[in-house]
């Protein structure tokens, strides 16, 4: 079976830890030509195919500089995210979540869209099951991910005529700093990263990369969210 990632360039944001770091390793395992790894802190990698970029997704200057560094791009994975526990009483914290989880991927996608259109490439927005059912102990995170899911659906409809595919990753609990203290079964970041690449390769619009989220997959295509999305996209 042909490798859909061979000789491809991938940019991943939020790669200093957790799922982002695992995505870098999975991309290398898949035989990509180049991984551009966005991070807020300086990092190095033993594999010459990895180029680390200073890329704070809330910093327009850094996004612009990164876009000038990249010559070509086939897959953009918007993984950088913020999650803080709160009671929804702090508007500034909500705005911070929106800046990172919504406006961040919007800005990064806009900057790299010319490359993706030229390559007929893919956008992968790493979201959360909280995007479709809020988690009350992290409401600002849930609100921002719900908005990012709506952004993803709109991008999918609007960019399809330009040949760009858009994927939403709806993750359940993953063994990262965000959920480490929760008393729930958690998927290892490496297995989540593997499922994300498998889903992109299979052309899945929604990717359910862990045991908890995978329970939604069988009924998703005919469920109300997907039915309405298709109906609304037909209005274009």
mmCIF file of C-alpha atoms in Angstrom, residues 22-23 27 70 80 114 168 176 179 204 232:
data_model
loop_
_atom_site.group_PDB
_atom_site.id
_atom_site.type_symbol
_atom_site.label_atom_id
_atom_site.label_comp_id
_atom_site.label_asym_id
_atom_site.label_seq_id
_atom_site.Cartn_x
_atom_site.Cartn_y
_atom_site.Cartn_z
ATOM 1 C CA UNK A 22 4.312 12.338 19.833
ATOM 2 C CA UNK A 23 3.055 13.703 16.507
ATOM 3 C CA UNK A 27 5.501 11.843 11.351
ATOM 4 C CA UNK A 70 8.622 27.152 5.030
ATOM 5 C CA UNK A 80 -1.073 23.926 20.211
ATOM 6 C CA UNK A 114 -1.266 29.344 0.051
ATOM 7 C CA UNK A 168 -11.239 17.448 13.192
ATOM 8 C CA UNK A 176 -0.730 14.581 29.262
ATOM 9 C CA UNK A 179 -5.539 15.385 32.394
ATOM 10 C CA UNK A 204 -11.704 10.656 7.828
ATOM 11 C CA UNK A 232 -25.396 23.717 5.688
#
